[in-house]
Amino acid sequence: MGLYDSYLAVRHRFHESEAPDHVAVVLTERDLLEQGAYDTLESFLSWAFEYGAERVTVMVSVLDEAVIPTLERELEAVEAPRPVATRGPGDTAQVDAPVQVSIGLGGKREFAAAVRSIAREVEAGRLDPDDLSEGDIEERLVFPDEPDLVLKTGAERLSDFMIWQSVYSELYFTDVNWRDFRRRDYLRAVLDFQNRKRRFGR
């Protein structure tokens, strides 16, 4: 670890505010085509847990679904410090693992599937529309947990990502491209989070 990285780590360690418990990162298929992209992902996962996270969600935005099988193979080979659960288009069952990977499972698709499930329950008489709550939707989402911090590299654009879960998340954008993302860039994101006053929509 370099001197500047050590300085940032000390600032993080002695900061009066807690680090994010759940960190999410938004990647694109193009990010993962860059040389060294999966090495960066392995490092990112290690940094997240080293600096206080208990859960990490990796969302891979995909334009061409034909590349999903290749991405799945590559991502399954990533050495993660905690157990990994991967989901893609068509998957509807909830998963619970410290590392959650979504490949091409867009937020709109996930939310629409939850609404269809509720509609079927109402039609079957098992659910009263007047009793419908936020929890009824959340229990039907593939990744129901709400990230504390959502991180996007390379551009200020989230794409179709966890549209329900991230409504109160803190968003962090960096101009650094994914292939160049370093420990210091992660620590800057965490420190930025720690310096914010979260309002949760209030």
C-alpha positions in Angstrom: 0.0 0.0 0.0 1.4 3.4 -1.0 1.8 6.3 1.4 -1.2 8.2 0.1 -3.4 5.0 0.3 -2.2 4.6 3.9 -3.2 8.2 4.6 -6.7 7.7 3.3 -7.0 4.4 5.2 -6.1 6.2 8.5 -8.7 8.9 7.7 -11.3 6.3 7.1 -10.4 4.3 10.2 -10.7 7.3 12.6 -13.7 8.9 10.9 -16.6 9.6 13.3 -19.1 8.1 10.8 -19.6 4.5 9.9 -18.5 3.1 6.5 -21.2 1.8 4.1 -22.5 -1.6 5.2 -23.7 -2.5 1.7 -21.7 -1.3 -1.4 -22.9 -1.6 -4.9 -20.9 -1.1 -8.1 -22.4 -0.6 -11.6 -20.3 -2.0 -14.4 -20.9 -2.3 -18.1 -20.1 -5.2 -20.4 -17.5 -2.9 -22.0 -15.8 -2.4 -18.6 -15.4 -6.2 -18.4 -13.9 -6.4 -21.8 -10.9 -4.3 -20.8 -7.7 -6.0 -19.9 -7.3 -6.6 -16.2 -11.0 -5.9 -15.5 -11.5 -9.1 -13.5 -8.4 -8.5 -11.5 -9.8 -5.1 -10.6 -13.0 -6.7 -9.5 -11.2 -9.2 -7.3 -9.4 -6.3 -5.7 -12.6 -4.2 -5.4 -14.3 -7.0 -3.5 -11.3 -7.3 -1.1 -11.2 -3.6 -0.5 -14.9 -3.5 0.2 -14.8 -6.1 3.0 -11.5 -4.8 4.3 -13.0 -1.3 4.8 -16.2 -2.3 6.6 -18.7 -3.6 4.0 -20.8 -6.7 4.9 -22.4 -7.0 1.5 -21.4 -6.1 -2.0 -23.6 -6.1 -5.1 -22.1 -6.1 -8.6 -24.5 -5.0 -11.3 -23.4 -5.6 -14.8 -25.4 -3.6 -17.4 -25.6 -5.6 -20.6 -26.8 -4.3 -24.0 -26.3 -7.6 -25.9 -27.7 -10.6 -24.1 -25.7 -12.9 -26.3 -22.6 -12.0 -24.2 -24.2 -13.1 -20.9 -23.1 -16.7 -21.0 -19.5 -15.5 -21.5 -19.7 -13.0 -18.7 -21.2 -15.6 -16.4 -18.2 -17.9 -17.1 -15.7 -15.2 -16.5 -17.4 -13.9 -13.3 -17.7 -17.4 -11.9 -13.9 -17.7 -12.1 -13.4 -14.5 -10.0 -11.8 -15.3 -6.6 -14.1 -13.5 -4.1 -13.4 -13.3 -0.4 -17.0 -14.2 0.5 -19.6 -16.5 -1.1 -21.2 -15.3 -4.3 -24.7 -15.6 -5.7 -25.2 -14.8 -9.4 -28.5 -14.0 -11.1 -29.4 -13.1 -14.7 -32.5 -12.4 -16.9 -35.3 -14.8 -16.1 -34.1 -15.5 -12.6 -36.8 -14.6 -10.0 -35.9 -16.4 -6.8 -34.3 -14.2 -4.1 -30.7 -14.9 -3.2 -28.8 -14.2 0.0 -25.0 -14.1 -0.2 -22.4 -11.5 0.9 -21.5 -11.0 -2.8 -24.5 -10.6 -5.2 -23.8 -10.4 -8.9 -26.5 -9.3 -11.4 -25.8 -9.9 -15.0 -28.2 -8.1 -17.4 -31.0 -8.3 -14.8 -32.2 -4.8 -15.1 -34.1 -2.9 -12.4 -37.1 -2.4 -14.7 -37.2 -6.2 -15.5 -36.9 -7.1 -11.9 -39.6 -4.7 -10.8 -42.0 -5.7 -13.5 -41.6 -9.4 -12.5 -42.5 -8.5 -8.9 -45.6 -6.6 -10.1 -46.7 -9.6 -12.2 -46.3 -11.9 -9.2 -48.5 -9.6 -7.1 -51.1 -9.4 -9.9 -51.3 -13.2 -10.0 -51.7 -13.3 -6.2 -54.5 -10.7 -6.3 -56.2 -12.5 -9.2 -56.1 -15.8 -7.2 -57.6 -14.1 -4.2 -54.6 -14.6 -2.0 -53.7 -10.9 -1.7 -56.0 -8.0 -1.0 -55.0 -4.9 -3.0 -55.9 -2.7 -0.1 -53.4 -4.6 2.1 -50.5 -4.2 -0.4 -47.4 -2.8 1.2 -43.8 -2.0 0.3 -42.8 -5.3 1.9 -45.0 -7.2 -0.6 -42.9 -5.8 -3.4 -39.5 -6.1 -1.7 -40.0 -9.8 -0.9 -40.5 -10.5 -4.6 -37.3 -8.7 -5.7 -34.3 -10.8 -6.6 -31.9 -8.5 -4.7 -34.1 -6.9 -2.0 -31.4 -5.3 0.0 -30.9 -1.5 -0.2 -27.3 -0.4 -0.9 -25.9 2.3 1.3 -23.4 3.4 -1.4 -23.7 3.0 -5.2 -20.5 3.5 -7.1 -20.2 4.1 -10.8 -16.9 4.6 -12.7 -16.2 6.3 -16.0 -19.4 8.4 -16.3 -22.3 9.9 -14.5 -24.8 7.4 -15.6 -26.4 4.6 -13.7 -28.3 2.8 -16.4 -31.1 0.4 -15.4 -30.0 -0.5 -11.9 -31.9 -1.5 -8.8 -34.5 1.2 -9.3 -36.5 0.3 -6.2 -33.6 -0.6 -3.9 -31.3 2.4 -4.5 -33.9 5.2 -4.0 -32.2 6.3 -0.8 -28.7 5.2 -1.6 -25.8 7.6 -1.7 -24.5 7.8 -5.3 -20.8 8.3 -6.1 -19.4 8.9 -9.6 -15.8 9.0 -10.5 -14.1 9.8 -13.9 -11.7 7.0 -13.3 -12.3 4.1 -15.7 -12.9 0.7 -14.2 -9.6 -0.8 -15.5 -7.7 2.0 -13.7 -9.7 1.9 -10.5 -7.4 1.6 -7.5 -7.5 1.2 -3.7 -7.3 5.0 -3.3 -10.3 5.5 -5.5 -12.3 3.1 -3.4 -11.2 4.9 -0.2 -12.1 8.2 -1.7 -15.6 6.9 -2.3 -15.9 5.6 1.2 -14.7 8.8 2.7 -17.1 10.8 0.6 -19.9 8.6 1.9 -18.7 9.1 5.5 -18.7 12.9 5.0 -22.3 13.0 3.9 -25.4 13.5 6.0 -27.9 10.9 4.9 -31.5 12.1 4.7 -33.3 9.0 3.4 -35.7 11.2 1.3 -36.5 13.6 4.1 
